PDB file of C-alpha atoms and ligand atoms in Angstrom:
ATOM      1  CA  MET A   1      15.837 -38.623  -3.801  1.00  0.00           C
ATOM      2  CA  SER A   2      13.952 -41.886  -4.219  1.00  0.00           C
ATOM      3  CA  ASP A   3      10.953 -42.515  -2.048  1.00  0.00           C
ATOM      4  CA  THR A   4      12.486 -45.470  -0.231  1.00  0.00           C
ATOM      5  CA  THR A   5      15.450 -43.448   1.072  1.00  0.00           C
ATOM      6  CA  ILE A   6      13.317 -41.013   3.053  1.00  0.00           C
ATOM      7  CA  ASP A   7      12.805 -42.027   6.637  1.00  0.00           C
ATOM      8  CA  VAL A   8      10.420 -39.882   8.623  1.00  0.00           C
ATOM      9  CA  PRO A   9      11.945 -39.240  12.066  1.00  0.00           C
ATOM     10  CA  THR A  10       9.883 -40.741  14.891  1.00  0.00           C
ATOM     11  CA  ALA A  11      10.210 -37.418  16.732  1.00  0.00           C
ATOM     12  CA  ALA A  12       8.113 -35.831  13.979  1.00  0.00           C
ATOM     13  CA  ILE A  13       5.542 -38.618  13.988  1.00  0.00           C
ATOM     14  CA  ASP A  14       5.241 -38.609  17.787  1.00  0.00           C
ATOM     15  CA  ALA A  15       4.837 -34.808  17.912  1.00  0.00           C
ATOM     16  CA  LEU A  16       2.137 -34.881  15.241  1.00  0.00           C
ATOM     17  CA  ARG A  17       0.352 -37.823  16.880  1.00  0.00           C
ATOM     18  CA  GLN A  18       0.173 -36.016  20.235  1.00  0.00           C
ATOM     19  CA  ALA A  19      -0.715 -32.611  18.757  1.00  0.00           C
ATOM     20  CA  THR A  20      -4.107 -31.051  19.400  1.00  0.00           C
ATOM     21  CA  SER A  21      -3.389 -28.126  17.049  1.00  0.00           C
ATOM     22  CA  ILE A  22      -1.073 -28.075  14.029  1.00  0.00           C
ATOM     23  CA  VAL A  23      -0.042 -25.225  11.748  1.00  0.00           C
ATOM     24  CA  ALA A  24       1.335 -26.019   8.281  1.00  0.00           C
ATOM     25  CA  MET A  25       3.140 -22.989   6.821  1.00  0.00           C
ATOM     26  CA  THR A  26       3.735 -23.675   3.136  1.00  0.00           C
ATOM     27  CA  GLY A  27       5.809 -21.943   0.495  1.00  0.00           C
ATOM     28  CA  ALA A  28       6.568 -22.346  -3.178  1.00  0.00           C
ATOM     29  CA  GLY A  29       8.408 -25.629  -2.575  1.00  0.00           C
ATOM     30  CA  VAL A  30       5.083 -27.360  -1.842  1.00  0.00           C
ATOM     31  CA  SER A  31       3.873 -26.490  -5.356  1.00  0.00           C
ATOM     32  CA  ALA A  32       7.193 -27.241  -7.086  1.00  0.00           C
ATOM     33  CA  GLU A  33       6.163 -30.830  -7.840  1.00  0.00           C
ATOM     34  CA  SER A  34       2.993 -29.500  -9.446  1.00  0.00           C
ATOM     35  CA  GLY A  35       5.179 -27.630 -11.922  1.00  0.00           C
ATOM     36  CA  VAL A  36       4.802 -24.162 -10.385  1.00  0.00           C
ATOM     37  CA  PRO A  37       8.229 -22.465 -10.391  1.00  0.00           C
ATOM     38  CA  THR A  38       9.595 -21.454  -7.011  1.00  0.00           C
ATOM     39  CA  PHE A  39      10.865 -17.941  -6.485  1.00  0.00           C
ATOM     40  CA  ARG A  40      14.451 -18.464  -5.385  1.00  0.00           C
ATOM     41  CA  ASP A  41      15.549 -21.868  -6.599  1.00  0.00           C
ATOM     42  CA  ALA A  42      18.373 -20.906  -8.948  1.00  0.00           C
ATOM     43  CA  GLN A  43      17.749 -23.342 -11.800  1.00  0.00           C
ATOM     44  CA  THR A  44      13.963 -23.137 -11.911  1.00  0.00           C
ATOM     45  CA  GLY A  45      13.189 -19.955  -9.989  1.00  0.00           C
ATOM     46  CA  LEU A  46      10.494 -17.789 -11.511  1.00  0.00           C
ATOM     47  CA  TRP A  47      12.660 -14.844 -10.809  1.00  0.00           C
ATOM     48  CA  SER A  48      15.623 -16.115 -12.781  1.00  0.00           C
ATOM     49  CA  GLN A  49      13.860 -14.882 -15.912  1.00  0.00           C
ATOM     50  CA  TYR A  50      12.090 -11.799 -14.633  1.00  0.00           C
ATOM     51  CA  LYS A  51      12.720  -8.810 -12.368  1.00  0.00           C
ATOM     52  CA  PRO A  52       9.887  -9.290  -9.870  1.00  0.00           C
ATOM     53  CA  GLU A  53      11.126  -6.352  -7.837  1.00  0.00           C
ATOM     54  CA  ALA A  54      10.175  -4.298 -10.900  1.00  0.00           C
ATOM     55  CA  LEU A  55       6.946  -6.145 -11.635  1.00  0.00           C
ATOM     56  CA  ALA A  56       5.431  -7.347  -8.366  1.00  0.00           C
ATOM     57  CA  THR A  57       5.120  -3.832  -6.951  1.00  0.00           C
ATOM     58  CA  PRO A  58       2.279  -1.287  -6.652  1.00  0.00           C
ATOM     59  CA  ASP A  59       4.461   1.155  -8.598  1.00  0.00           C
ATOM     60  CA  ALA A  60       4.655  -1.232 -11.581  1.00  0.00           C
ATOM     61  CA  PHE A  61       0.863  -1.147 -11.841  1.00  0.00           C
ATOM     62  CA  VAL A  62       1.028   2.641 -11.947  1.00  0.00           C
ATOM     63  CA  GLN A  63       4.070   3.131 -14.208  1.00  0.00           C
ATOM     64  CA  ASP A  64       3.488   0.299 -16.686  1.00  0.00           C
ATOM     65  CA  PRO A  65       0.261  -1.544 -15.818  1.00  0.00           C
ATOM     66  CA  LEU A  66       0.123  -3.518 -19.057  1.00  0.00           C
ATOM     67  CA  THR A  67       3.587  -5.096 -18.627  1.00  0.00           C
ATOM     68  CA  ALA A  68       2.896  -5.841 -14.971  1.00  0.00           C
ATOM     69  CA  TRP A  69      -0.499  -7.279 -15.833  1.00  0.00           C
ATOM     70  CA  ASN A  70       0.833  -9.497 -18.585  1.00  0.00           C
ATOM     71  CA  TRP A  71       3.421 -11.013 -16.228  1.00  0.00           C
ATOM     72  CA  TYR A  72       0.516 -12.007 -13.962  1.00  0.00           C
ATOM     73  CA  GLN A  73      -1.525 -13.247 -16.917  1.00  0.00           C
ATOM     74  CA  TRP A  74       1.468 -15.448 -17.876  1.00  0.00           C
ATOM     75  CA  ARG A  75       1.657 -16.758 -14.280  1.00  0.00           C
ATOM     76  CA  ARG A  76      -2.119 -17.375 -14.235  1.00  0.00           C
ATOM     77  CA  GLU A  77      -1.971 -19.379 -17.462  1.00  0.00           C
ATOM     78  CA  LEU A  78       0.958 -21.414 -16.127  1.00  0.00           C
ATOM     79  CA  VAL A  79      -0.618 -22.105 -12.733  1.00  0.00           C
ATOM     80  CA  ALA A  80      -4.099 -22.801 -14.162  1.00  0.00           C
ATOM     81  CA  ALA A  81      -2.578 -25.751 -16.028  1.00  0.00           C
ATOM     82  CA  THR A  82      -1.222 -27.326 -12.820  1.00  0.00           C
ATOM     83  CA  THR A  83      -2.871 -29.696 -10.369  1.00  0.00           C
ATOM     84  CA  PRO A  84      -2.272 -30.473  -6.696  1.00  0.00           C
ATOM     85  CA  ASN A  85       0.551 -32.935  -5.994  1.00  0.00           C
ATOM     86  CA  PRO A  86       0.720 -35.712  -3.341  1.00  0.00           C
ATOM     87  CA  GLY A  87       2.010 -33.153  -0.831  1.00  0.00           C
ATOM     88  CA  HIS A  88      -1.154 -31.036  -1.108  1.00  0.00           C
ATOM     89  CA  VAL A  89      -3.298 -34.188  -0.949  1.00  0.00           C
ATOM     90  CA  ALA A  90      -1.432 -35.474   2.119  1.00  0.00           C
ATOM     91  CA  LEU A  91      -2.185 -32.229   3.983  1.00  0.00           C
ATOM     92  CA  CYS A  92      -5.899 -32.840   3.304  1.00  0.00           C
ATOM     93  CA  ALA A  93      -5.525 -36.313   4.833  1.00  0.00           C
ATOM     94  CA  LEU A  94      -3.615 -34.883   7.798  1.00  0.00           C
ATOM     95  CA  ALA A  95      -6.564 -32.575   8.545  1.00  0.00           C
ATOM     96  CA  GLU A  96      -8.721 -35.703   8.989  1.00  0.00           C
ATOM     97  CA  LEU A  97      -6.231 -37.248  11.411  1.00  0.00           C
ATOM     98  CA  THR A  98      -5.776 -34.364  13.812  1.00  0.00           C
ATOM     99  CA  PRO A  99      -8.164 -32.229  15.878  1.00  0.00           C
ATOM    100  CA  ALA A 100      -7.076 -28.964  14.234  1.00  0.00           C
ATOM    101  CA  LEU A 101      -4.879 -28.253  11.184  1.00  0.00           C
ATOM    102  CA  GLN A 102      -4.516 -24.681   9.930  1.00  0.00           C
ATOM    103  CA  ILE A 103      -2.731 -24.275   6.616  1.00  0.00           C
ATOM    104  CA  ILE A 104      -1.083 -20.878   6.201  1.00  0.00           C
ATOM    105  CA  THR A 105       0.211 -20.615   2.658  1.00  0.00           C
ATOM    106  CA  GLN A 106       2.454 -17.997   1.107  1.00  0.00           C
ATOM    107  CA  ASN A 107       1.493 -19.436  -2.263  1.00  0.00           C
ATOM    108  CA  VAL A 108      -1.048 -17.627  -4.424  1.00  0.00           C
ATOM    109  CA  ASP A 109      -1.753 -20.640  -6.684  1.00  0.00           C
ATOM    110  CA  GLY A 110      -4.883 -21.919  -4.901  1.00  0.00           C
ATOM    111  CA  LEU A 111      -3.595 -25.526  -5.043  1.00  0.00           C
ATOM    112  CA  HIS A 112      -4.308 -26.321  -1.372  1.00  0.00           C
ATOM    113  CA  THR A 113      -7.958 -25.388  -1.928  1.00  0.00           C
ATOM    114  CA  SER A 114      -8.053 -27.306  -5.219  1.00  0.00           C
ATOM    115  CA  ALA A 115      -6.710 -30.345  -3.338  1.00  0.00           C
ATOM    116  CA  GLY A 116      -9.668 -30.096  -0.953  1.00  0.00           C
ATOM    117  CA  SER A 117      -8.122 -28.360   2.059  1.00  0.00           C
ATOM    118  CA  GLU A 118     -10.798 -26.255   3.769  1.00  0.00           C
ATOM    119  CA  SER A 119      -8.875 -24.332   6.399  1.00  0.00           C
ATOM    120  CA  VAL A 120      -6.413 -22.309   4.314  1.00  0.00           C
ATOM    121  CA  VAL A 121      -5.107 -18.813   5.078  1.00  0.00           C
ATOM    122  CA  GLU A 122      -3.862 -17.274   1.813  1.00  0.00           C
ATOM    123  CA  PHE A 123      -1.230 -15.071   3.461  1.00  0.00           C
ATOM    124  CA  HIS A 124      -0.136 -13.452   0.193  1.00  0.00           C
ATOM    125  CA  GLY A 125      -3.536 -13.466  -1.505  1.00  0.00           C
ATOM    126  CA  ASN A 126      -4.684 -15.332  -4.597  1.00  0.00           C
ATOM    127  CA  LEU A 127      -3.400 -15.058  -8.154  1.00  0.00           C
ATOM    128  CA  PHE A 128      -6.844 -15.585  -9.690  1.00  0.00           C
ATOM    129  CA  ILE A 129      -8.600 -12.668  -8.025  1.00  0.00           C
ATOM    130  CA  ASP A 130      -8.988  -9.305  -9.766  1.00  0.00           C
ATOM    131  CA  GLN A 131      -9.049  -6.588  -7.103  1.00  0.00           C
ATOM    132  CA  CYS A 132     -10.111  -2.938  -7.239  1.00  0.00           C
ATOM    133  CA  ASP A 133      -8.179  -0.729  -4.793  1.00  0.00           C
ATOM    134  CA  HIS A 134     -10.628   2.118  -5.446  1.00  0.00           C
ATOM    135  CA  CYS A 135     -14.007   0.564  -4.645  1.00  0.00           C
ATOM    136  CA  GLY A 136     -12.991  -2.751  -3.073  1.00  0.00           C
ATOM    137  CA  THR A 137     -14.567  -4.976  -5.730  1.00  0.00           C
ATOM    138  CA  ARG A 138     -12.999  -8.461  -5.927  1.00  0.00           C
ATOM    139  CA  GLU A 139     -13.793 -10.722  -8.887  1.00  0.00           C
ATOM    140  CA  GLN A 140     -12.615 -14.180  -9.964  1.00  0.00           C
ATOM    141  CA  ALA A 141     -10.425 -13.894 -13.058  1.00  0.00           C
ATOM    142  CA  THR A 142     -11.549 -16.186 -15.865  1.00  0.00           C
ATOM    143  CA  ALA A 143      -9.350 -15.388 -18.863  1.00  0.00           C
ATOM    144  CA  TYR A 144      -5.552 -15.523 -18.815  1.00  0.00           C
ATOM    145  CA  GLU A 145      -4.454 -14.608 -22.340  1.00  0.00           C
ATOM    146  CA  PRO A 146      -2.176 -11.566 -22.828  1.00  0.00           C
ATOM    147  CA  LEU A 147      -4.010  -8.249 -22.476  1.00  0.00           C
ATOM    148  CA  THR A 148      -3.913  -5.278 -24.841  1.00  0.00           C
ATOM    149  CA  THR A 149      -5.183  -2.926 -22.146  1.00  0.00           C
ATOM    150  CA  PRO A 150      -5.251  -3.324 -18.326  1.00  0.00           C
ATOM    151  CA  PRO A 151      -8.589  -4.705 -17.046  1.00  0.00           C
ATOM    152  CA  LEU A 152     -11.035  -2.217 -15.591  1.00  0.00           C
ATOM    153  CA  CYS A 153     -13.308  -2.634 -12.588  1.00  0.00           C
ATOM    154  CA  SER A 154     -16.878  -3.490 -13.623  1.00  0.00           C
ATOM    155  CA  ALA A 155     -18.198  -1.306 -10.784  1.00  0.00           C
ATOM    156  CA  CYS A 156     -16.100   1.887 -10.975  1.00  0.00           C
ATOM    157  CA  ALA A 157     -14.075   1.512 -14.231  1.00  0.00           C
ATOM    158  CA  GLN A 158     -10.744   2.069 -12.459  1.00  0.00           C
ATOM    159  CA  VAL A 159      -7.745  -0.160 -13.384  1.00  0.00           C
ATOM    160  CA  LEU A 160      -7.789  -3.456 -11.505  1.00  0.00           C
ATOM    161  CA  ARG A 161      -4.794  -5.279  -9.939  1.00  0.00           C
ATOM    162  CA  PRO A 162      -4.282  -8.952  -9.088  1.00  0.00           C
ATOM    163  CA  GLY A 163      -5.469  -9.975  -5.611  1.00  0.00           C
ATOM    164  CA  VAL A 164      -1.937 -10.788  -4.434  1.00  0.00           C
ATOM    165  CA  VAL A 165       0.275  -9.013  -1.891  1.00  0.00           C
ATOM    166  CA  LEU A 166       2.799  -6.913  -3.807  1.00  0.00           C
ATOM    167  CA  PHE A 167       6.239  -5.938  -2.527  1.00  0.00           C
ATOM    168  CA  GLY A 168       5.941  -3.372   0.220  1.00  0.00           C
ATOM    169  CA  GLU A 169       2.249  -4.025   0.862  1.00  0.00           C
ATOM    170  CA  LEU A 170       0.725  -5.143   4.124  1.00  0.00           C
ATOM    171  CA  ILE A 171      -0.665  -8.628   4.668  1.00  0.00           C
ATOM    172  CA  PRO A 172      -4.495  -8.526   4.500  1.00  0.00           C
ATOM    173  CA  GLU A 173      -5.711  -7.907   8.058  1.00  0.00           C
ATOM    174  CA  ALA A 174      -7.992 -10.962   8.286  1.00  0.00           C
ATOM    175  CA  ALA A 175      -5.262 -13.301   6.978  1.00  0.00           C
ATOM    176  CA  LEU A 176      -2.706 -11.924   9.419  1.00  0.00           C
ATOM    177  CA  ARG A 177      -5.104 -12.208  12.356  1.00  0.00           C
ATOM    178  CA  SER A 178      -6.024 -15.832  11.544  1.00  0.00           C
ATOM    179  CA  ALA A 179      -2.390 -16.821  10.981  1.00  0.00           C
ATOM    180  CA  VAL A 180      -1.182 -15.288  14.245  1.00  0.00           C
ATOM    181  CA  ALA A 181      -4.067 -16.819  16.216  1.00  0.00           C
ATOM    182  CA  ALA A 182      -3.351 -20.310  14.849  1.00  0.00           C
ATOM    183  CA  THR A 183       0.392 -19.912  15.440  1.00  0.00           C
ATOM    184  CA  GLU A 184      -0.142 -18.824  19.021  1.00  0.00           C
ATOM    185  CA  GLN A 185      -2.087 -21.948  19.900  1.00  0.00           C
ATOM    186  CA  CYS A 186      -0.386 -24.700  17.901  1.00  0.00           C
ATOM    187  CA  ASP A 187       1.580 -27.576  19.431  1.00  0.00           C
ATOM    188  CA  VAL A 188       3.362 -28.334  16.155  1.00  0.00           C
ATOM    189  CA  PHE A 189       4.445 -25.868  13.461  1.00  0.00           C
ATOM    190  CA  LEU A 190       5.316 -27.452  10.106  1.00  0.00           C
ATOM    191  CA  SER A 191       7.416 -25.217   7.835  1.00  0.00           C
ATOM    192  CA  ILE A 192       7.163 -26.796   4.381  1.00  0.00           C
ATOM    193  CA  GLY A 193       8.839 -25.696   1.153  1.00  0.00           C
ATOM    194  CA  THR A 194       9.739 -22.162   2.123  1.00  0.00           C
ATOM    195  CA  SER A 195      13.073 -20.343   2.239  1.00  0.00           C
ATOM    196  CA  SER A 196      11.796 -18.592   5.393  1.00  0.00           C
ATOM    197  CA  LEU A 197      13.230 -15.286   4.175  1.00  0.00           C
ATOM    198  CA  VAL A 198      10.110 -13.153   3.721  1.00  0.00           C
ATOM    199  CA  TYR A 199       8.479 -11.492   6.736  1.00  0.00           C
ATOM    200  CA  PRO A 200       6.045 -11.443   8.417  1.00  0.00           C
ATOM    201  CA  ALA A 201       5.405 -15.026   7.188  1.00  0.00           C
ATOM    202  CA  ALA A 202       8.877 -16.165   8.249  1.00  0.00           C
ATOM    203  CA  GLY A 203       8.354 -14.704  11.724  1.00  0.00           C
ATOM    204  CA  LEU A 204       5.476 -17.060  12.512  1.00  0.00           C
ATOM    205  CA  ALA A 205       7.778 -20.057  12.932  1.00  0.00           C
ATOM    206  CA  GLN A 206       9.831 -18.073  15.441  1.00  0.00           C
ATOM    207  CA  THR A 207       6.649 -17.142  17.322  1.00  0.00           C
ATOM    208  CA  ALA A 208       5.661 -20.817  17.499  1.00  0.00           C
ATOM    209  CA  LEU A 209       9.141 -21.796  18.716  1.00  0.00           C
ATOM    210  CA  THR A 210       9.138 -19.102  21.385  1.00  0.00           C
ATOM    211  CA  ARG A 211       5.838 -20.453  22.661  1.00  0.00           C
ATOM    212  CA  GLY A 212       7.301 -23.962  22.959  1.00  0.00           C
ATOM    213  CA  ALA A 213       5.687 -25.543  19.900  1.00  0.00           C
ATOM    214  CA  THR A 214       7.615 -28.273  18.079  1.00  0.00           C
ATOM    215  CA  LEU A 215       9.053 -26.885  14.838  1.00  0.00           C
ATOM    216  CA  ILE A 216       9.387 -29.368  11.966  1.00  0.00           C
ATOM    217  CA  GLU A 217      10.986 -28.190   8.725  1.00  0.00           C
ATOM    218  CA  ILE A 218      10.408 -30.098   5.479  1.00  0.00           C
ATOM    219  CA  ASN A 219      12.594 -28.425   2.863  1.00  0.00           C
ATOM    220  CA  THR A 220      15.041 -29.558   0.196  1.00  0.00           C
ATOM    221  CA  GLU A 221      17.601 -26.909   1.156  1.00  0.00           C
ATOM    222  CA  GLU A 222      18.853 -25.334   4.370  1.00  0.00           C
ATOM    223  CA  THR A 223      17.041 -22.216   5.541  1.00  0.00           C
ATOM    224  CA  PRO A 224      17.446 -19.820   8.495  1.00  0.00           C
ATOM    225  CA  LEU A 225      15.010 -22.079  10.379  1.00  0.00           C
ATOM    226  CA  SER A 226      17.052 -25.261   9.915  1.00  0.00           C
ATOM    227  CA  SER A 227      19.394 -24.603  12.819  1.00  0.00           C
ATOM    228  CA  VAL A 228      16.582 -23.919  15.308  1.00  0.00           C
ATOM    229  CA  ALA A 229      14.017 -26.496  14.137  1.00  0.00           C
ATOM    230  CA  ASP A 230      13.375 -29.512  16.394  1.00  0.00           C
ATOM    231  CA  VAL A 231      13.227 -31.778  13.332  1.00  0.00           C
ATOM    232  CA  VAL A 232      14.565 -31.145   9.807  1.00  0.00           C
ATOM    233  CA  ILE A 233      13.537 -33.430   6.947  1.00  0.00           C
ATOM    234  CA  ARG A 234      15.728 -32.517   3.980  1.00  0.00           C
ATOM    235  CA  ALA A 235      13.580 -34.019   1.208  1.00  0.00           C
ATOM    236  CA  PRO A 236      10.808 -33.092  -1.252  1.00  0.00           C
ATOM    237  CA  SER A 237       7.454 -32.419   0.414  1.00  0.00           C
ATOM    238  CA  ALA A 238       5.526 -34.477  -2.150  1.00  0.00           C
ATOM    239  CA  ASN A 239       7.491 -37.512  -0.936  1.00  0.00           C
ATOM    240  CA  VAL A 240       7.661 -36.715   2.775  1.00  0.00           C
ATOM    241  CA  LEU A 241       4.099 -35.625   3.533  1.00  0.00           C
ATOM    242  CA  PRO A 242       2.416 -38.830   2.280  1.00  0.00           C
ATOM    243  CA  LYS A 243       4.886 -40.875   4.349  1.00  0.00           C
ATOM    244  CA  LEU A 244       4.197 -38.734   7.429  1.00  0.00           C
ATOM    245  CA  VAL A 245       0.448 -39.238   7.012  1.00  0.00           C
ATOM    246  CA  ALA A 246       0.848 -42.977   6.383  1.00  0.00           C
ATOM    247  CA  ALA A 247       2.831 -43.282   9.623  1.00  0.00           C
ATOM    248  CA  LEU A 248       0.010 -41.539  11.533  1.00  0.00           C
ATOM    249  CA  GLN A 249      -2.766 -43.679  10.059  1.00  0.00           C
TER     250      GLN A 249
HETATM  251  P1  OAD B   1      11.206 -19.627  -2.310  1.00  0.00           P
HETATM  252  O1  OAD B   1      11.405 -19.920  -3.760  1.00  0.00           O
HETATM  253  O2  OAD B   1      11.902 -18.454  -1.687  1.00  0.00           O
HETATM  254  O3  OAD B   1      11.645 -20.912  -1.444  1.00  0.00           O
HETATM  255  C1  OAD B   1      11.178 -22.197  -1.805  1.00  0.00           C
HETATM  256  C2  OAD B   1      11.866 -23.163  -0.854  1.00  0.00           C
HETATM  257  O4  OAD B   1      11.346 -24.462  -1.103  1.00  0.00           O
HETATM  258  C3  OAD B   1      13.380 -23.233  -1.084  1.00  0.00           C
HETATM  259  O5  OAD B   1      14.029 -23.224   0.186  1.00  0.00           O
HETATM  260  C4  OAD B   1      13.579 -24.575  -1.790  1.00  0.00           C
HETATM  261  O6  OAD B   1      14.797 -25.180  -1.407  1.00  0.00           O
HETATM  262  C5  OAD B   1      12.416 -25.376  -1.251  1.00  0.00           C
HETATM  263  N1  OAD B   1      11.914 -26.423  -2.150  1.00  0.00           N
HETATM  264  C6  OAD B   1      11.938 -26.443  -3.499  1.00  0.00           C
HETATM  265  N2  OAD B   1      11.321 -27.564  -3.962  1.00  0.00           N
HETATM  266  C7  OAD B   1      10.891 -28.244  -2.855  1.00  0.00           C
HETATM  267  C8  OAD B   1      10.183 -29.466  -2.641  1.00  0.00           C
HETATM  268  N3  OAD B   1       9.777 -30.218  -3.675  1.00  0.00           N
HETATM  269  N4  OAD B   1       9.907 -29.846  -1.374  1.00  0.00           N
HETATM  270  C9  OAD B   1      10.326 -29.105  -0.313  1.00  0.00           C
HETATM  271  N5  OAD B   1      11.010 -27.929  -0.446  1.00  0.00           N
HETATM  272  C10 OAD B   1      11.279 -27.520  -1.693  1.00  0.00           C
HETATM  273  O7  OAD B   1       9.631 -19.514  -2.071  1.00  0.00           O
HETATM  274  P2  OAD B   1       8.894 -18.987  -0.761  1.00  0.00           P
HETATM  275  O8  OAD B   1       9.655 -19.311   0.467  1.00  0.00           O
HETATM  276  O9  OAD B   1       7.506 -19.484  -0.839  1.00  0.00           O
HETATM  277  O10 OAD B   1       5.987 -13.377  -1.676  1.00  0.00           O
HETATM  278  O11 OAD B   1       8.909 -17.386  -0.988  1.00  0.00           O
HETATM  279  C11 OAD B   1       8.262 -16.582  -0.012  1.00  0.00           C
HETATM  280  C12 OAD B   1       7.692 -15.381  -0.695  1.00  0.00           C
HETATM  281  O12 OAD B   1       8.726 -14.692  -1.435  1.00  0.00           O
HETATM  282  C13 OAD B   1       6.642 -15.677  -1.745  1.00  0.00           C
HETATM  283  O13 OAD B   1       5.384 -15.938  -1.177  1.00  0.00           O
HETATM  284  C14 OAD B   1       6.628 -14.353  -2.498  1.00  0.00           C
HETATM  285  C15 OAD B   1       8.110 -14.038  -2.567  1.00  0.00           C
HETATM  286  O14 OAD B   1       8.339 -12.653  -2.405  1.00  0.00           O
HETATM  287  C16 OAD B   1       5.137 -12.489  -2.297  1.00  0.00           C
HETATM  288  O15 OAD B   1       4.913 -12.563  -3.478  1.00  0.00           O
HETATM  289  C17 OAD B   1       4.553 -11.456  -1.409  1.00  0.00           C
END
């Protein structure tokens, strides 16, 4: 969709202009224009080539840690070569235009932080953290080439795992608490680039709606939120977000 064909509904601009507290819930779609594959888009989805249910699980790191680890090393190498896109940058600008903007991201790529956003809840963790479930050590990963043996914790020598939420795991307590608190006080909830299928992340939009917040969805495809959102902008976030911010400036 060319840039000129996207018109940002005035209802969205008015809601954002009057907001005292905004939540931006982002998913893989926000990073798509940075070249990071989404999970469920058929033609480009990360999962079209792999069986994440078999890899992104705690069991995978027990049964076959090297294969599981090397899938994450491959993702790290891919993501490390990407940079924030105009959508990430626009959210930084939005934070300067409104009293309170809380980004809650399901993405583990760190691109909101790289873009300069300061208030980011990494709801599903961060791809570049090595985490020890035995002693709690967390270290920044620095090398992404394929491994011949799983990495070991420098403190207790147990096998490490990536600092991301795996299937079946709970959301880190601090992230969940911050996300719920921001959702419970926002006037506007932006749902950007997410299929809104994975809970509890997908439940936050419903919580915001129930409280009377304005729900704005920016997504290239229909999702379960589309029918209940106050505003739906069916276009790429890297095009829409800069236009939204320009309209507010
Ligand atoms: P998905 O791949 O499920 O959904 C991405 C959504 O973004 C889809 O609805 C696309 O249509 C849309 N989209 C793609 N490109 C876009 C663009 N340029 N602008 C706007 N929208 C675009 O990814 P998520 O919803 O983030 O969890 O997936 C949620 C979670 O499922 C992930 O965090 C991951 C996975 O299980 C964990 O790993 C715990």
